[in-house]
């Protein structure tokens, strides 16, 4: 396997891990006003992701860093062409992350309500924006022969990309509801289980249509197989939720989210950013890659560091694996 192909696969794995892990904690934030009926219940929801949300964001930082080092042309074109939605994501994440730290600093309800709104909006905006960005990568964007983005913000907003935004919002919300059903006890658990079932009635058709449209735009045998697996995983997860097998249900949406992202990356390979205007402007794993020497050094670094990072994050999830409920939250 060529090193450029290896690094494309590694970046795809990093983004897949990011969407799986950040997907459920975005979902928890999105559902905060729907499932948290009082302050103690909202604290339960926040505490389910409290030990892990910042670690989940490391996957994005690592993926962006790997893209910058291994595919500088891809990084430069993508981040310059989509700087407005990416800036919006960054601002939303800043407010969201600050809200996690500041909502408990004062006891009055108005203070907490404002930060709770920041958590909800700061979770929903990135979910929609990432869906739009990933859909644009699959669809292709206007690029010149010099690999410069020649479109504007409106060029990135069309029915397919807007469907991508809606799909990711619904899928993350469902993923988050099933995570809460798995991690909580009592009334919160019951409501999360019921809400996941209702959300699934929206999430499934959106996901199926988005995947079918994706294959209509770009298709290969592997992408078709991954699409079928993604749909089966989502159906299995929603079915498991109906019979209260919460671990299997969460596994189903985990697989569906990962397979959806994998479908997108598989569908475009060997391109990394297709051009819709000038075919010469299309970025591929060959013309967007760094030098072979650089990729070789990066491969050794990744081989040494990746197992350590994965082991640490896995240990974090294991330590905080138990369910929590209102009984675990002291009254203020």
Tab-separated table of C-alpha atoms in Angstrom:
chain	number	residue	atom	x	y	z
A	1	UNK	CA	0.000	0.000	0.000
A	2	UNK	CA	1.289	3.461	-0.872
A	3	UNK	CA	1.864	5.779	2.074
A	4	UNK	CA	-0.525	8.353	0.604
A	5	UNK	CA	-3.286	5.733	0.554
A	6	UNK	CA	-2.418	4.669	4.100
A	7	UNK	CA	-2.696	8.244	5.333
A	8	UNK	CA	-5.987	8.769	3.528
A	9	UNK	CA	-7.315	5.693	5.322
A	10	UNK	CA	-5.932	6.885	8.662
A	11	UNK	CA	-7.525	10.327	8.277
A	12	UNK	CA	-10.815	8.652	7.341
A	13	UNK	CA	-10.568	6.503	10.494
A	14	UNK	CA	-9.845	9.580	12.638
A	15	UNK	CA	-12.838	11.476	11.275
A	16	UNK	CA	-14.993	8.369	11.644
A	17	UNK	CA	-13.944	8.051	15.285
A	18	UNK	CA	-14.623	11.746	15.816
A	19	UNK	CA	-18.148	11.568	14.410
A	20	UNK	CA	-18.952	8.435	16.423
A	21	UNK	CA	-17.679	9.769	19.737
A	22	UNK	CA	-18.531	13.435	19.373
A	23	UNK	CA	-21.800	12.378	17.770
A	24	UNK	CA	-23.282	11.001	20.973
A	25	UNK	CA	-22.090	13.871	23.142
A	26	UNK	CA	-23.445	16.374	20.613
A	27	UNK	CA	-26.667	14.360	20.841
A	28	UNK	CA	-26.726	14.680	24.631
A	29	UNK	CA	-26.308	18.446	24.324
A	30	UNK	CA	-29.030	18.692	21.681
A	31	UNK	CA	-31.455	16.759	23.911
A	32	UNK	CA	-30.621	18.655	27.112
A	33	UNK	CA	-33.864	20.733	27.161
A	34	UNK	CA	-35.994	17.792	25.993
A	35	UNK	CA	-34.855	15.227	28.575
A	36	UNK	CA	-33.731	17.376	31.504
A	37	UNK	CA	-36.901	18.485	33.277
A	38	UNK	CA	-35.129	20.122	36.206
A	39	UNK	CA	-31.611	21.125	37.154
A	40	UNK	CA	-30.664	17.802	38.746
A	41	UNK	CA	-31.768	15.861	35.660
A	42	UNK	CA	-29.840	18.226	33.410
A	43	UNK	CA	-26.793	17.703	35.609
A	44	UNK	CA	-27.239	13.951	35.151
A	45	UNK	CA	-27.209	14.401	31.371
A	46	UNK	CA	-24.120	16.606	31.446
A	47	UNK	CA	-22.317	14.259	33.833
A	48	UNK	CA	-22.757	11.311	31.458
A	49	UNK	CA	-20.400	13.021	29.010
A	50	UNK	CA	-18.433	15.100	31.533
A	51	UNK	CA	-15.405	12.777	31.713
A	52	UNK	CA	-15.161	12.186	27.952
A	53	UNK	CA	-16.359	15.135	25.851
A	54	UNK	CA	-12.991	16.893	25.777
A	55	UNK	CA	-11.199	13.651	24.901
A	56	UNK	CA	-13.648	13.127	22.039
A	57	UNK	CA	-12.615	16.471	20.545
A	58	UNK	CA	-9.002	15.312	20.410
A	59	UNK	CA	-9.984	13.102	17.474
A	60	UNK	CA	-10.832	16.211	15.438
A	61	UNK	CA	-7.586	17.949	16.373
A	62	UNK	CA	-5.622	14.835	15.439
A	63	UNK	CA	-7.492	14.404	12.151
A	64	UNK	CA	-6.916	18.056	11.187
A	65	UNK	CA	-3.246	17.795	12.171
A	66	UNK	CA	-2.802	14.623	10.146
A	67	UNK	CA	-4.466	16.253	7.143
A	68	UNK	CA	-2.215	19.301	7.465
A	69	UNK	CA	0.929	17.176	7.615
A	70	UNK	CA	0.077	14.417	5.125
A	71	UNK	CA	-2.101	16.303	2.609
A	72	UNK	CA	-1.251	20.015	2.835
A	73	UNK	CA	-3.065	20.849	-0.430
A	74	UNK	CA	-6.248	19.157	0.811
A	75	UNK	CA	-5.994	20.934	4.157
A	76	UNK	CA	-5.367	24.346	2.606
A	77	UNK	CA	-8.186	24.118	0.061
A	78	UNK	CA	-10.738	22.630	2.446
A	79	UNK	CA	-10.073	24.968	5.348
A	80	UNK	CA	-9.900	28.076	3.158
A	81	UNK	CA	-12.959	27.178	1.085
A	82	UNK	CA	-15.060	26.307	4.135
A	83	UNK	CA	-13.636	28.826	6.570
A	84	UNK	CA	-17.059	30.325	7.383
A	85	UNK	CA	-18.792	27.049	8.414
A	86	UNK	CA	-15.600	25.898	10.144
A	87	UNK	CA	-15.407	29.211	12.019
A	88	UNK	CA	-19.054	28.754	12.990
A	89	UNK	CA	-18.219	25.283	14.327
A	90	UNK	CA	-15.279	26.683	16.278
A	91	UNK	CA	-17.359	29.465	17.856
A	92	UNK	CA	-20.135	27.020	18.741
A	93	UNK	CA	-17.639	24.621	20.359
A	94	UNK	CA	-16.052	27.445	22.357
A	95	UNK	CA	-19.393	28.518	23.815
A	96	UNK	CA	-20.375	24.889	24.420
A	97	UNK	CA	-17.153	24.035	26.206
A	98	UNK	CA	-17.231	27.188	28.321
A	99	UNK	CA	-20.839	26.388	29.247
A	100	UNK	CA	-19.841	22.999	30.661
A	101	UNK	CA	-17.414	24.743	33.004
A	102	UNK	CA	-19.461	27.808	33.959
A	103	UNK	CA	-23.064	26.633	34.376
A	104	UNK	CA	-22.410	25.491	37.946
A	105	UNK	CA	-20.535	28.618	39.017
A	106	UNK	CA	-23.702	30.374	40.202
A	107	UNK	CA	-26.846	28.824	41.707
A	108	UNK	CA	-29.552	31.010	40.120
A	109	UNK	CA	-31.783	29.435	37.489
A	110	UNK	CA	-31.421	32.201	34.876
A	111	UNK	CA	-27.639	31.837	34.847
A	112	UNK	CA	-27.878	28.064	34.312
A	113	UNK	CA	-30.597	28.418	31.677
A	114	UNK	CA	-28.374	30.673	29.560
A	115	UNK	CA	-25.488	28.208	29.690
A	116	UNK	CA	-27.833	25.300	28.986
A	117	UNK	CA	-28.929	27.126	25.828
A	118	UNK	CA	-25.271	27.545	24.888
A	119	UNK	CA	-24.754	23.784	25.299
A	120	UNK	CA	-27.779	22.963	23.134
A	121	UNK	CA	-27.000	25.442	20.360
A	122	UNK	CA	-23.281	24.672	20.596
A	123	UNK	CA	-24.092	21.003	19.990
A	124	UNK	CA	-26.681	21.428	17.225
A	125	UNK	CA	-24.723	23.901	15.084
A	126	UNK	CA	-21.623	21.681	14.631
A	127	UNK	CA	-23.823	18.659	13.912
A	128	UNK	CA	-25.548	20.456	11.032
A	129	UNK	CA	-22.371	22.159	9.788
A	130	UNK	CA	-20.344	18.939	9.713
A	131	UNK	CA	-23.107	17.232	7.756
A	132	UNK	CA	-23.046	20.049	5.201
A	133	UNK	CA	-19.251	19.976	4.920
A	134	UNK	CA	-19.034	16.189	4.502
A	135	UNK	CA	-21.804	16.255	1.904
A	136	UNK	CA	-19.909	18.936	-0.026
A	137	UNK	CA	-16.758	16.808	-0.003
A	138	UNK	CA	-18.722	13.944	-1.555
A	139	UNK	CA	-20.608	16.140	-4.016
A	140	UNK	CA	-17.548	18.104	-5.033
A	141	UNK	CA	-16.889	21.831	-4.938
A	142	UNK	CA	-15.863	24.431	-7.520
A	143	UNK	CA	-12.065	24.338	-7.746
A	144	UNK	CA	-9.750	26.024	-10.221
A	145	UNK	CA	-6.848	24.256	-11.908
A	146	UNK	CA	-4.661	25.697	-9.140
A	147	UNK	CA	-6.816	23.875	-6.543
A	148	UNK	CA	-8.312	27.104	-5.256
A	149	UNK	CA	-11.933	27.212	-4.080
A	150	UNK	CA	-13.859	29.483	-6.463
A	151	UNK	CA	-17.340	29.263	-4.961
A	152	UNK	CA	-19.081	31.173	-2.189
A	153	UNK	CA	-21.102	30.174	0.855
A	154	UNK	CA	-24.302	29.751	-1.157
A	155	UNK	CA	-22.524	27.351	-3.511
A	156	UNK	CA	-22.125	24.977	-0.569
A	157	UNK	CA	-25.831	25.053	0.256
A	158	UNK	CA	-28.000	22.969	-2.038
A	159	UNK	CA	-30.538	20.176	-1.430
A	160	UNK	CA	-28.000	17.349	-1.027
A	161	UNK	CA	-25.786	19.213	1.440
A	162	UNK	CA	-28.766	20.506	3.419
A	163	UNK	CA	-30.021	16.916	3.618
A	164	UNK	CA	-26.572	16.001	4.947
A	165	UNK	CA	-26.925	18.604	7.685
A	166	UNK	CA	-30.406	17.378	8.644
A	167	UNK	CA	-29.246	13.739	8.595
A	168	UNK	CA	-26.326	14.349	10.927
A	169	UNK	CA	-28.487	16.380	13.307
A	170	UNK	CA	-31.100	13.606	13.529
A	171	UNK	CA	-28.545	10.784	13.683
A	172	UNK	CA	-26.531	12.470	16.436
A	173	UNK	CA	-29.692	13.162	18.440
A	174	UNK	CA	-30.728	9.511	18.175
A	175	UNK	CA	-27.185	8.369	18.987
A	176	UNK	CA	-27.189	10.646	22.054
A	177	UNK	CA	-30.598	9.425	23.236
A	178	UNK	CA	-29.430	5.810	23.100
A	179	UNK	CA	-26.231	6.731	24.928
A	180	UNK	CA	-28.339	8.310	27.678
A	181	UNK	CA	-30.592	5.253	27.832
A	182	UNK	CA	-27.432	3.187	28.315
A	183	UNK	CA	-25.793	5.478	30.883
A	184	UNK	CA	-28.647	6.655	33.129
A	185	UNK	CA	-31.207	5.244	35.532
A	186	UNK	CA	-34.796	6.001	36.512
A	187	UNK	CA	-37.056	8.430	34.685
A	188	UNK	CA	-34.263	9.870	32.559
A	189	UNK	CA	-33.459	6.430	31.215
A	190	UNK	CA	-37.117	5.722	30.421
A	191	UNK	CA	-37.632	9.015	28.607
A	192	UNK	CA	-34.373	8.617	26.687
A	193	UNK	CA	-35.442	5.165	25.515
A	194	UNK	CA	-38.839	6.441	24.348
A	195	UNK	CA	-37.393	9.537	22.682
A	196	UNK	CA	-34.816	7.451	20.804
A	197	UNK	CA	-37.657	5.412	19.325
A	198	UNK	CA	-39.492	8.530	18.157
A	199	UNK	CA	-36.328	10.106	16.763
A	200	UNK	CA	-35.554	6.907	14.911
A	201	UNK	CA	-38.712	7.340	12.835
A	202	UNK	CA	-37.157	10.530	11.439
A	203	UNK	CA	-33.518	9.453	11.445
A	204	UNK	CA	-33.977	6.272	9.438
A	205	UNK	CA	-35.601	7.791	6.319
A	206	UNK	CA	-33.208	10.764	6.355
A	207	UNK	CA	-30.182	8.460	6.591
A	208	UNK	CA	-31.471	6.072	3.927
A	209	UNK	CA	-32.223	8.906	1.473
A	210	UNK	CA	-28.876	10.601	2.142
A	211	UNK	CA	-26.952	7.376	1.557
A	212	UNK	CA	-28.921	6.572	-1.601
A	213	UNK	CA	-28.269	10.083	-2.923
A	214	UNK	CA	-24.579	9.698	-2.060
A	215	UNK	CA	-24.358	6.547	-4.179
A	216	UNK	CA	-26.156	8.340	-6.994
A	217	UNK	CA	-23.386	10.973	-6.976
A	218	UNK	CA	-20.363	8.696	-6.475
A	219	UNK	CA	-20.451	4.947	-6.409
A	220	UNK	CA	-18.171	1.949	-6.165
A	221	UNK	CA	-18.611	-1.585	-4.909
A	222	UNK	CA	-17.180	-0.878	-1.467
A	223	UNK	CA	-19.393	2.190	-0.984
A	224	UNK	CA	-22.504	0.190	-1.892
A	225	UNK	CA	-21.566	-2.534	0.600
A	226	UNK	CA	-20.910	0.014	3.364
A	227	UNK	CA	-24.230	1.731	2.633
A	228	UNK	CA	-26.146	-1.524	3.026
A	229	UNK	CA	-24.297	-2.262	6.278
A	230	UNK	CA	-25.028	1.242	7.602
A	231	UNK	CA	-28.756	0.862	6.954
A	232	UNK	CA	-28.811	-2.616	8.517
A	233	UNK	CA	-26.910	-1.350	11.567
A	234	UNK	CA	-29.350	1.520	12.063
A	235	UNK	CA	-32.365	-0.780	11.715
A	236	UNK	CA	-30.814	-3.247	14.176
A	237	UNK	CA	-30.044	-0.487	16.667
A	238	UNK	CA	-33.582	0.922	16.560
A	239	UNK	CA	-35.042	-2.587	16.827
A	240	UNK	CA	-32.843	-3.353	19.843
A	241	UNK	CA	-34.028	-0.147	21.484
A	242	UNK	CA	-37.652	-1.284	21.173
A	243	UNK	CA	-36.892	-4.390	23.240
A	244	UNK	CA	-34.764	-2.435	25.735
A	245	UNK	CA	-31.411	-3.929	24.711
A	246	UNK	CA	-29.688	-0.606	25.208
A	247	UNK	CA	-26.137	-1.805	24.729
A	248	UNK	CA	-26.958	-3.338	21.357
A	249	UNK	CA	-29.035	-0.308	20.409
A	250	UNK	CA	-26.114	2.042	21.064
A	251	UNK	CA	-23.806	-0.335	19.197
A	252	UNK	CA	-26.181	-0.123	16.228
A	253	UNK	CA	-26.113	3.674	15.976
A	254	UNK	CA	-22.361	3.625	16.611
A	255	UNK	CA	-21.898	1.315	13.634
A	256	UNK	CA	-24.382	3.252	11.500
A	257	UNK	CA	-22.611	6.558	12.160
A	258	UNK	CA	-19.198	5.089	11.460
A	259	UNK	CA	-20.348	3.311	8.307
A	260	UNK	CA	-22.038	6.454	6.994
A	261	UNK	CA	-18.792	8.424	7.295
A	262	UNK	CA	-16.814	5.496	5.881
A	263	UNK	CA	-19.194	5.399	2.894
A	264	UNK	CA	-18.462	9.052	2.163
A	265	UNK	CA	-14.679	8.596	2.222
A	266	UNK	CA	-14.847	5.345	0.267
A	267	UNK	CA	-17.078	6.881	-2.397
A	268	UNK	CA	-14.604	9.655	-3.241
A	269	UNK	CA	-11.370	7.618	-3.150
A	270	UNK	CA	-8.836	8.111	-4.736
A	271	UNK	CA	-9.993	11.736	-4.819
A	272	UNK	CA	-9.895	13.717	-1.594
A	273	UNK	CA	-11.772	16.797	-2.862
A	274	UNK	CA	-13.457	16.504	-6.267
A	275	UNK	CA	-13.861	19.588	-8.467
A	276	UNK	CA	-17.245	20.324	-10.047
A	277	UNK	CA	-15.891	22.915	-12.485
A	278	UNK	CA	-12.415	22.056	-13.767
A	279	UNK	CA	-11.401	18.346	-13.656
A	280	UNK	CA	-7.776	19.480	-13.401
A	281	UNK	CA	-8.626	21.074	-10.087
A	282	UNK	CA	-9.622	17.794	-8.418
A	283	UNK	CA	-7.408	16.955	-5.453
A	284	UNK	CA	-6.365	13.310	-5.177
A	285	UNK	CA	-4.310	11.236	-2.779
A	286	UNK	CA	-1.435	11.737	-5.210
A	287	UNK	CA	-1.400	15.453	-6.051
A	288	UNK	CA	-2.474	16.600	-2.572
A	289	UNK	CA	0.048	14.510	-0.611
A	290	UNK	CA	3.234	15.613	1.085
A	291	UNK	CA	6.580	14.158	0.034
A	292	UNK	CA	7.337	10.487	0.544
A	293	UNK	CA	9.979	11.344	3.149
A	294	UNK	CA	7.456	13.382	5.165
A	295	UNK	CA	4.865	10.605	5.007
A	296	UNK	CA	7.470	8.093	6.148
A	297	UNK	CA	8.383	10.144	9.226
A	298	UNK	CA	4.689	10.673	10.011
A	299	UNK	CA	4.048	6.945	9.776
A	300	UNK	CA	6.666	6.177	12.423
A	301	UNK	CA	5.232	8.871	14.713
A	302	UNK	CA	1.714	7.528	14.256
A	303	UNK	CA	2.853	3.955	14.932
A	304	UNK	CA	4.390	5.017	18.237
A	305	UNK	CA	1.743	7.456	19.514
A	306	UNK	CA	-1.598	6.097	18.288
A	307	UNK	CA	-1.699	2.977	20.537
A	308	UNK	CA	-0.934	5.106	23.617
A	309	UNK	CA	-3.732	7.580	22.838
A	310	UNK	CA	-6.240	4.807	22.123
A	311	UNK	CA	-5.314	2.950	25.304
A	312	UNK	CA	-5.699	6.073	27.425
A	313	UNK	CA	-9.096	6.973	25.996
A	314	UNK	CA	-10.306	3.385	26.281
A	315	UNK	CA	-9.231	3.368	29.926
A	316	UNK	CA	-11.193	6.600	30.517
A	317	UNK	CA	-14.388	5.069	29.144
A	318	UNK	CA	-13.842	1.946	31.252
A	319	UNK	CA	-13.381	3.905	34.485
A	320	UNK	CA	-16.568	5.928	33.904
A	321	UNK	CA	-18.650	3.059	32.547
A	322	UNK	CA	-21.325	2.917	35.280
A	323	UNK	CA	-24.826	4.336	35.038
A	324	UNK	CA	-25.739	7.481	36.944
A	325	UNK	CA	-29.059	8.954	38.027
A	326	UNK	CA	-30.627	11.740	40.035
A	327	UNK	CA	-29.699	9.885	43.244
A	328	UNK	CA	-26.021	10.445	42.387
A	329	UNK	CA	-26.498	14.225	42.075
A	330	UNK	CA	-26.500	16.140	45.383
A	331	UNK	CA	-29.047	18.912	45.745
A	332	UNK	CA	-27.633	22.433	45.689
